[in-house]
Every structure is written in C-alpha cells, then in structure tokens.
Amino acid sequence: MATLSDIGVAAAINILTAFAFFFAFAILRIQPVNDRVYFPKWYIKGLRSSPFGTGAFVGKLVNLDFRSYVRFLNWMPAALHMPEPELIDHAGLDSAVYLRIYLIGLKIFVPIAILAFTILVPVNWTNTTLERSNLTYSDLDKLSISNIPTRSHRFWTHLVMAYAFTFWTCYVLKKEYEIVAKMRLHFLASEKRRPDQFTVLVRNVPPDADESVSELVEHFFLVNHPNDYLTYQVVYNANQLSNLVNEKKKMKNWLDYYQIKYSRNKSRKPSLKTGFLGLLGTRVDAVDHYTSEIERLSRKISLERDDIVNNPKSIMPAAFVSFKTRWGAAVCAQTQQSRNPTMWLTEWAPEPRDVYWDNLAIPFVSLTLRRLVIAVAFFFLTFFFMVPIAFVQSLANIEGIEKALPFLKPIIEMKVIKSFIQGFLPGIALKIFLIFLPSILMLMSKFEGFISLSGLERRSAARYYIFQFINVFLGIIITGTAFQQLDNFIHQSATEFGPSEVIPKTIGVSIPMKATFFITYVMVDGWAGVAGEILRLKPLIIYHLKIFFLVKTEKDKDEAMDPGTLGFNTGEPQIQLYFLLGLVYAVVSPILLPFIIVFFALAFVVYRHQIINVYNQEYESAAAFWPDVHGRIIVAVIVSQLLLMGLLSTKEAAQSTPLLITLPVLTIWFHLFCKGRYEPAFVRYPLQEAMMKDTLERAREPNLNLKSFLQNAYIHPVFKGEDDSDSDEAPEEFEKEPDLVPTKRQSRRNTPLPSKHGSAASSQPEAQDYPLL
Amino acid sequence: MATLSDIGVAAAINILTAFAFFFAFAILRIQPVNDRVYFPKWYIKGLRSSPFGTGAFVGKLVNLDFRSYVRFLNWMPAALHMPEPELIDHAGLDSAVYLRIYLIGLKIFVPIAILAFTILVPVNWTNTTLERSNLTYSDLDKLSISNIPTRSHRFWTHLVMAYAFTFWTCYVLKKEYEIVAKMRLHFLASEKRRPDQFTVLVRNVPPDADESVSELVEHFFLVNHPNDYLTYQVVYNANQLSNLVNEKKKMKNWLDYYQIKYSRNKSRKPSLKTGFLGLLGTRVDAVDHYTSEIERLSRKISLERDDIVNNPKSIMPAAFVSFKTRWGAAVCAQTQQSRNPTMWLTEWAPEPRDVYWDNLAIPFVSLTLRRLVIAVAFFFLTFFFMVPIAFVQSLANIEGIEKALPFLKPIIEMKVIKSFIQGFLPGIALKIFLIFLPSILMLMSKFEGFISLSGLERRSAARYYIFQFINVFLGIIITGTAFQQLDNFIHQSATEFGPSEVIPKTIGVSIPMKATFFITYVMVDGWAGVAGEILRLKPLIIYHLKIFFLVKTEKDKDEAMDPGTLGFNTGEPQIQLYFLLGLVYAVVSPILLPFIIVFFALAFVVYRHQIINVYNQEYESAAAFWPDVHGRIIVAVIVSQLLLMGLLSTKEAAQSTPLLITLPVLTIWFHLFCKGRYEPAFVRYPLQEAMMKDTLERAREPNLNLKSFLQNAYIHPVFKGEDDSDSDEAPEEFEKEPDLVPTKRQSRRNTPLPSKHGSAASSQPEAQDYPLL
C-alpha cells in the first residue's frame, strides 16, 4: 500500500529522470556534429545543408556559444510554434493528425479530471469505511471508490459521473472525427495531381489461355470502361531482383568501409577470409574482393532484369490501371467488375511510395486461408506466449546451465556472476520477446497479404493493442497472466461466483488495488519513455559509427541519417493503453488522471518536436488510420463501463445495474452512428469531388498529357534506377521529372535555402486553420 | 420417459391426421366451386377462366366424377412433375429457390441419418450404462449418447461423426450457394428489360434554399453523371391519399353488399344507423348512404391528388433516378456521391412492385435512432415477452373475474363454464401473442425504415428466427423460459459451475432428455402443420363468404381470390428451426433425424404444389434472401458444435475439447470464405454484366426510346389509376402498355387459354437446367 508520499517520491524520481534526458538532449542537439541526428527532416526537405556555427574546425563539432546551454528547454515553445496547416504542409497529414490523438487525450481528460477532483474526490474522501475497517490502507485509497461503504447511496454520484464522462468523451470524439474527416477531405481536395488519384489496383486477373495478362487487362477495361480507361502497368515479380540489389548495396558498404580503412592506413592493404563468417577460407584483398563481387552482382542483376521483362511467367496476375479522369478511377475502385467476385478485384491504388510490392500477387483463396492461419496464430501468441518463454526460463536457470555445461560450473558459482545471472536470466527471454513483438506482428500482417505499408501498420497496431489490452491491462489487473486465469476458469468447477459475472467481478475487485501500480507504470513507461524518445540514443550512436566507418562525401553523410518514422504500429497502441487506463480509473481512482494528463502533454510536445525536426514519413495515407483510433477509444469507454458494473455489483449497488447497462448500449449506438456518418470519408472517394477536380483541371490545363504522367508511376522501385551502378540516384532523378511524383521529397538535396522553419511557408493553396482545442 | 412404442403411437396419430388433411384436400380441390381457392395462380396467369366439368348446374358446384376421388394423392407426382426452369418461369426465382431450402434439408440429413444409424446407433446401443444405473430409461434413450459411460473412449466416435457431419453440411452449403448464385446471375442476365435495371433510388437529397428537390436532383446528376443520366421521378408523400383510396374501396364493398341484399329481397330496402358501430344515430337508406359517401370520398381524393402534385411540401427529399444504361445505374448505385456520406444516398431501386412507399423519406439521423429503438425493443420482446403475458394471465383467472364483475359469479361457478375458463384462459394471452408475433415483427421492421417489401420480410425473418431460437429451442431445452433462467443466472451467486461454461453445460445435460419432446414437436408442428397448409381452410371460408355477400360478376370472383404468398418471414424461420434441431441431435440422438427428413420431404412436395397452383408472389427479389438462409444454417452448425462441447464436458471427455474448439473456428472461417466468394452476387451488380446487356440491347434495338419506358415506372401506385371511379382497373391498363412493366401479371385476366400447365412452356431464352440433387 503506497502512501501519497511514496507516490510523490516516485514522481520526483521520474521527473528528474525526464529532466536529465531533456538536459542531455539540449546539450547534444546544439552540437553541430549531431545536427543530422536531431534535424534530419530539414536536410531531407533541402532546407538545411550544413550545421550552423561557422568558424574553426572545433566550432564545427562542438557548440561554443555558452548562452545556448542556459535555455535548454527552449525547443518546447519552438515545437508548439508552427501552426497546424504549416505542419501539414511540412510533415504531411498523417503526422499532423497523429498529434491530434495526444490532443484528444488532453481534451478528454482535463475536464474529466477537474470534475472528478471537485466532485468525486470529496465524495470518496469524506467516508470512514477504510478507517473503521481492519485493512491497512493509504491516503491514496481514501481518494478512491474503495472508501465508500457497500450499499451506500453515494454510488449514485459515481453513476452520474460515469454518464458525464461517457457523454463528454463521446462529444469530444464526435467533434474530432468531424474535424479529421474535414481535414482529410480538404487535404485530398487541395492536393496536387498524384498518380494514385487516377489509378486503380486490379488483382486476380483470371488466367486466360489465349491472351497474356497485359492484353487481358487492356481488353477488359477498354470494353467495360470505354470512356475513361487510359493505360495500365503490369506488376512484375521482382522480389528476386530486389534481393540482388540489396545484396549489392551491402557489398558496396563493405567496399566503402575497406577503402576508408585503407586510405587511413596506407601501410597495410585490408584483407579478409572468404569462408564462414570471415573465419575460414583463403585470405584475399578486401577491396579487390568486393569490387569483383559487385561486378558479378551487377551482371546478375542486369540478367535478372532482362529475364523479368521478357519472361511472361514473371508477370503477376495484377495490374495498375489508370484512367483519364479521377471520376473513372473512383467508379472503378468502388464497383464490382465481373460476375465472379473473386476475379478482377479493384481497389484504390496506394500511392507509389506506400505499395508493399511483395504481396501483390496472392490469390484470393490463399488470402482467406492466410487470414485464418494468422487469426489462430495470433490467438495463441496472445494467450499462450508465456508458454515458450516459461520453457526457456526453466532451461535458463543456473542449475540447468551447470548440468548442460558442467565445465562452466566454477565460473558460474562465483558470487557476482551468479547473482547477475539469477537477476538477469529469467527476465531476458520475456524482454527479448517483447522487443521483437512489433516485428513479429508486422511479419504476421505481411503474411496476411496487405498490399500497402499503411495497411500493414494499421493491422499491426490493432494486434498490438489487443495484445497489450489482454496481457498488460487485464494481465496486471487479475495478477498473474490472463493465460493462468483462463486455465483456472476452465478447470475450477466450483467458484463462488455466478457465471457471466465472474470476470467483471474479479476484475472489479482488483481494479482499485492496482491504481498505484499503474501510476508508476505511467511514470516509467510514459514520462521517462517519452523523454527518452527525444534523445534518439540508438540513431545517434549508429550515425556516428557510420560517419566514422563509411562516410566519404557529404551525400554519404545524408544517407547515414536515419530520420525514422512515427511508428504508428507501436506508438498508437501505447497511447490507447493510456486512454484505457484514464477512462477506467476516471470513476474508480481519479488520482491517476493527473499523471495521464502529464503524459499526454509531454508526449504532445515531444512528438510535435520530433515530427517537425526528425521523422520522415515513408508514405502519406491522409489520416486513413483515424477510424481505428476512434474505434479503440470507444472500446476503452465500453470496457470502463463494464468494469464499473462489475465493481458496483461487488459493492452491492445492484439498483444501479439497469442504468449502467444502458451506457454501453448507448455507446455502441454512438459508434455505429459515427461509423455511418464519418467513416465513408476514410474509405471511399465521392464522385462529386472527383468530378469537381476533373472539371477544374480540364479548364486549367486543356492540353495536359496525362498518359506520360502516369506511364511510369507504378514501376517496381528496383526498375526505376535503370543504370544500377548508381541505383540510388536514379529514382531521385526520376522523381525530379516535372510533376511526375510530386512528393514532399521533390527538391530533396543540396538546395541552398536557409534553415529557420519560419521560411517553410505554406505552399498549399487555401490552407485552412482547424480548431486546435 | 417415452418408449419407442409411445413414439410409434404418436407418429401413427400424426400420420393419420396428415392423411385426413390430404383426403379432405383431395375432395375439396376437385369441386369446381372451390377451383378459385385451390388454383388461383392459374387464374392470375390467365391460363384458366372457369372450373372444369361443364354440364348441369350441380356439375358446376360439385364434382360428380367418382373416379377422381380414388386417386386422392395424385397431386403429389403432379407437383413434382414441373421442371425447375419452367417453375422459375411460372412462379419466379424467389419461389423456386425457396423450395431448394427444403431440398437442402434432404441433402444434408439423408446421408447424415444413414451414417448415424450405421455407426452411431450401434455404438450407443451396445452399452449398458443405463441398464446398470437406477434411472428409469426407455429404448429411445438407449439409442442416444446418454447410454455411453463417462470418460468412455467411445466418445471419439461422436467426435469423428461431428467432424463428418460438419464437413458434409458445409460441402452441401457451398455447392448450394454456388448453384443459387449462378441461378440468380443467370436469371438477372436473361431477364427482359425492367425499369429497376436502369434506376437508382436516391435518398436524403439535401435541402436547398434556391432550388426545389426536382431541380436539385436533375442538376446534381447532370453534373456528376453527365454521360449516363437520363431522367428522374420525385417521390410524393401520398400516404394520406392512399388512406382515402382504401377507405373508398371499403365503402364500395359495403355498397355492393347492400345492393346484393336488396336484389335478393326486394321487399325491404336495406337501411343502417350512422352512429357508433351502427347501433346509434338516425336510420338511413344504406344504398343511398354509401353512394353519397363514395361520391364525397371521390371529391376528396381528387382534391388531395391535386394538392400533392402542386404543393412542393409533399415532395419528399428522395427520387428515383434513371440512367441511359445499366452500366450507369450500376455505377451510381455502388458509389458514394457527395462529400457528406449521409447525403445523396444511392442504392438500387427495388422493382416497382417491391417498393414500400411509406418509408421513402426517413432522414439518416432518424434511421440510426430508429435502429437503436428497435434493437432495444426487440431485446425486451425476446427476453421479457412473458412478463406482460403473465400479468394478463394473473388478471384473467376466475377469482379475478369474480372480484371485478361480481354479477357474473353465478354463471362462472357453473361447472362446465368454470372448467372451460380454467383450461382456456391462461393460454389465450400467450396464444394471441404468438399469432400476432409475425405482424409485430413486421411492424418493427417497417418502423426501422426499410424501403422494400423484400427487405422487410428478410429482416422480420431474422428476428423471428432469433425469437424462436431463444424461446422455443433454448426455452424448451433449459425447461422453463430463457427469461427465468436469465434471472437465476443473475441472482444466484453460488452455483456449482464455473463461469463461461454454465450455459453450454446446463443445456448439454438436458439436450438428450428433450429428444422425445422435439420428436412430438416435429410431428405436430411440422407434419400436421404442413398437411394443414395445403387445405387452406381460412382462404376457403373467406372466399365462400365473399362469394355469397359481395360477388356480382366473374371479375369480382377473381378479386375474391386470395392466393396469398409464400410468407418468407414466417416460413423460413420455421424451416431453420428444423435445421437447428436436426444438426444438434444428429450426434446426440440420431433417432430424431428420420422425423425431420419426413418433414422436409413432405414440406417440399406440399409447398411445390402450392407454389405451382396457389401462391402469387408480390415481388421478385431474385433470391436475394439466400445469404440469410446460408448464414442461419451456419449458425445452427456452430450451435450444435458448442452444445456438443458442453455435453462432452459433462461426460468428462475433456481430452476432446481442443479438437472440438477447432470445429467452430473452421466453420466460421468457411462462412467468411463463402461470404467473400458468393455474397457479392446477391448485393452488387457487376459492371461487366451491365455492359454486356447494354451492348447487346444497343445492337438489337438501336432506336429504343428508353425515356418513355422509364418515365412512369416509379409512380406511387395511387397515382396510377387516374380516374378513381375505376381505380382498380387503371393500373392494369397501365401495365399493359407495350413492355412497360413486364411483370408476370401482364396478360392477367380472361385470356382464353386452356388450363394444363404443360402448355405454360418456358418463354425464357436459354432456360438452363440446374442439378436438382
């Protein structure tokens, strides 16, 4: 039982940790040598080409202006400074909308916290249940619902509050959905011409004995969309080729490494062994070896490339079909083409950057089978992930190691090492698993056959959320893992509870008891985690390693940058966990709310800074993830209501049950309403909009040659750099063709513009201002 | 505990009852005077104009050919005689596919029964569990799973059988889905030109200050579908008008009645009182009174009609928009039109006969609200319908009546009356409720806002099925109503079972015990019910009453016919109940299966006869109900698997649980697969098909005036008969315009064709033959 002062101490420690991170960041970020680590976004946008601080050589590495060390938090107002429309222009709609999730957190929980502290806390505090009981209790518990005696009429307050909180949450959600939908539509409407507006992805082109896939596609769309069909681009199976290209890139890195090594120490030519892991085999000259390897791969690549283009078997039964008008594409994407609904499947093409090429040719039957396999696998992953880990743990104890490797016994028996192993080993399997979990989930999504990166990330996020919900939230609340509980439920035939109520009741009882734990969790995982994010320790180290070993030119320096992305698949489920905690504890133990509010505020500032200065999104889905975000907050609301029902039933406040049952029903109805009203804006493209843009464009540019614009938009990335000796530069040139792929990266490198982001003025027409609060 | 011989006696009784019905039917149907009751379909199709048997007056009323009495079952082969393509042409695809549901029953259960009786029954029979126990048991129970001792290895047989039955059912379902989807597509493809192929219903036209709804619709579609838009038809709010027309019709019936009364007895002019129920007020001449009433209504109707046409407020924000091509209509129906997804909602127009006009102008927000209200109402109807009925029952006991109306006491105390009341009263409220239940459910669906009759029927069927599942199936199995059980579950905090297993376990235990009850249920409700259906007692009586009181001309006789329809909303849920029983008991007590097979066979023959000779479908939805049918059988399969799990867990055959959990997962996956593969054929219209038909039509009839064909197709039925003195004949004429509404009723009356249905040869091009078995 933690007291208020315990919590205070923990909070102080965590606040100090956070400040330490911030201070470290403040020092590191103003060192010119780290400039590319902490401001990569500006380099990518071409608005910054060299660190500030000119002068001596030392001045290029270390910041000597000591005044800048004093204002070590001044990045915070700077991060909040950029207005939202400019942010959309600078970093894309996805990022801007992602930040709104944190804002929603504040919008929901600040009023709820105020209400809870003015009404609920006094109601809880002015009881003496805990004082009169024999239980040990803390001041914290006196603030929670535990302090109310059973069958008290004071539970009506909690009931009314539950209604108030639900209505407020729903109100904020609805407002936000409306704003985001409007932002998305405005974004789509004001966008420049992009190939994906005119293009539809066709999958499962049926096999035909007489015609090739290309002919088939051409004929089918000429017949069935005679007015609008323009051109098509078949999809090649270039996975093999892209493997080769990647291998060549790796070889090139090694070549660079050895060349630099040689140039630094001309006395000794670097050499290596060609066998297993460089340990066996004959010793050869490293530079020569990699040069010849690269040549060999180049030949192989050009052979493979010819083979793909000429061999009809490498053409997949899928194609990107482009239309003369946005209207035509919208029609084709939203309708069924052929009798057999599994043939000629059409959907909007993702933007070229967003395509996940490997999955483009999975047949329909295999898709449903894959979905089944993954559903089952995910079920086992979620509920039984502890089994293999427990198994590894049981192997990895000291006795086990001693038995398996008896010669290690004397070393292990040393006290320092023994205690280290005992403290470290049991956790390590779990830790490794949790670190790899997002990658595992991403692999699952890839196996399932999504064809866009955004789709992959959305699905992974959903799975990660479910995993966290079951194993972190429920797992902690019902002490011990959900897996053990399930086992109990199945085998214990005589519990003291009725049937369908057991789970809510059990959880209901233990919720208030876990408040202190979750407060600590929020501080460690939330506060310190967010503060650690801004430090970018891993990219910092890797960048400097690369600079030291690989970099020869300024261009190489730019390539050594790893701006990273927002990581929707890991970040969003984490936020959602805080929504869940906040909503569940709002009525039960309002003391948790301030901690969550601090998290949301801190995270908002930090991520806004990162989005402005660091992250470089790989794709732009125009906030397509919003329905997921909305849906998961609704789930959190409903879970909080169900748990409150369970809690109140243990407090024998049964008369409130019918009123509480009404709440989830209303919430579900609200969700359905929102789904009908706003979701279509995220999945469909209205014909009216398409027609409007088409008409406008026709009036403005009557002589536009759309075909040349669309011809090569959807070519597999490995084909873009035709001359593979410079395979990295070629796509760049490709994208520089006038208006071809007007991504944000258009004028990417070496543009001599000054740095300050004030000058990154919005080039977007009629940038609208949406209410921030 | 019923023995085999008890069941045998019950079966004999029910078989005799069924034969009695058949015999009565055989006698009644060959009486010329009943010809219009038992063969209305042929009159409607115009293939029969007067009963057979010419000659004396008596010969026109009673069949004197005694040979025909001997072959009293000869309608059965006749019913099976008509091949399916001809049946589709004769009665529509809906009816033909409806019959396939019975066929599926046979296809599923005949092989299952054979397998069960060769394998399961011996396995069950050769145990001695029941003999050695102290329980009373019957031979029937010896055939069931109850006879297997706990923890026996024989349960593996049941497990394997469960797999076999599931796979067989899924196989049949898949095959059938495939056939029906093909039939539907073929039907749609080979249909003649129909207005609904070119027409889309637009709802929620947004209000506009400057333009009327008509102008708005015209402009919107001219702009957004410039190539394909043809014309539109606004929707009037004519509910008031149609009430007036109905009232006038009623008055006309009364006029006819009094005129006939007067013509039969010229001595006394019929008179009536104008006040309350004809009991009070001044006495007037009946014929004059109704004549003047009809005149008054006629004036009112023509005023109302002018008002509707001229008053812009009676135009609803909805319209039927027609396109030049099927392709255009398919595109418009499947795409989103405007930014706001709740405006300009487009969907396929139902065929004109199928439109439910009253619901055409319900706004979107109201729709979601209505759905919520109905969902809640249906929940209470299902779980708490016993409450008001129990309340009425408690009022309607003898003591209650004696207290409320003490002067009745001497009468009630008479022994005969008392026992009658005591036996009759308690059940009457429930009986009345159950009779009105389909109507209540239909009202609910109407309130929910469906705009087609087929949609209304489908939704009512779904609700009726849920009601039956919970209150008949579960209700009977857990003895006492589900409502009481729910109450128990909520209040009993100390049962002897674990949580989530209680329901399957409780039910699992009582399933085998209820086998005898359900056998009786199948015989009474199924066998006798189906045999009673063919007798058409209610239409028979009403027809003869009408003939006696109202009919003056041959035309009136035709109108007195009440062919009725299949009644998908009541019939299909009943069949589904038998699927459920059959699948649940297939593993548990296979003895039930033969009874269900007899039901399916009998019902197939009877309903095939009725569809050929009696029913006249109001609309044709081209088997749009099939996904529902398929889905409900899948539900039955899953329920049977879950109950088997519960049953086996009480038998402590726990090692089989993982294998049993796999079954529902596989079944759900199978359902998702079928949904993806076949369902689109029932909800969307592929562009390829549309384009094909358009091209063909353009080649065949290059000078077709489509606009005149579509101009008046979607006019509210009350506007169709412009001269309302003959409001019933006018729509007929309307439909007789060349190719205007080519319904099956085209050449409806008085066509002098001979009767035999052999001559109703298929006029459908390329009628295909689908496998019947």
Tab-separated table of C-alpha atoms in Angstrom, chain B residues 13 30 40 60 123 147 170 198 226 241 258 375 414 421 423 431 436 474 574 634 646 659 701 755:
chain	number	residue	atom	x	y	z
B	13	ILE	CA	-51.779	-40.458	-34.894
B	30	ILE	CA	-61.820	-31.267	-57.257
B	40	PRO	CA	-55.725	-19.172	-58.087
B	60	LYS	CA	-70.540	-26.695	-61.738
B	123	VAL	CA	-22.068	-47.603	-30.700
B	147	ASN	CA	-26.055	-44.580	-22.864
B	170	CYS	CA	-20.514	-27.284	-45.303
B	198	PHE	CA	-31.822	1.358	-65.052
B	226	PRO	CA	-23.028	13.544	-67.475
B	241	LEU	CA	-54.158	9.824	-50.372
B	258	TYR	CA	-76.320	-3.872	-49.629
B	375	ALA	CA	-32.891	-3.180	-31.234
B	414	MET	CA	-71.338	-23.401	-13.247
B	421	ILE	CA	-62.424	-20.917	-18.482
B	423	GLY	CA	-58.472	-24.586	-19.209
B	431	LYS	CA	-51.651	-17.892	-27.957
B	436	PHE	CA	-49.599	-11.741	-33.703
B	474	LEU	CA	-33.292	-22.795	-25.695
B	574	GLN	CA	-39.668	-22.450	-39.159
B	634	ILE	CA	-24.092	-21.961	-40.394
B	646	GLY	CA	-20.877	-28.727	-23.303
B	659	LEU	CA	-10.460	-30.874	-31.198
B	701	GLU	CA	-32.819	-2.070	-80.732
B	755	SER	CA	-55.558	-24.940	-68.362
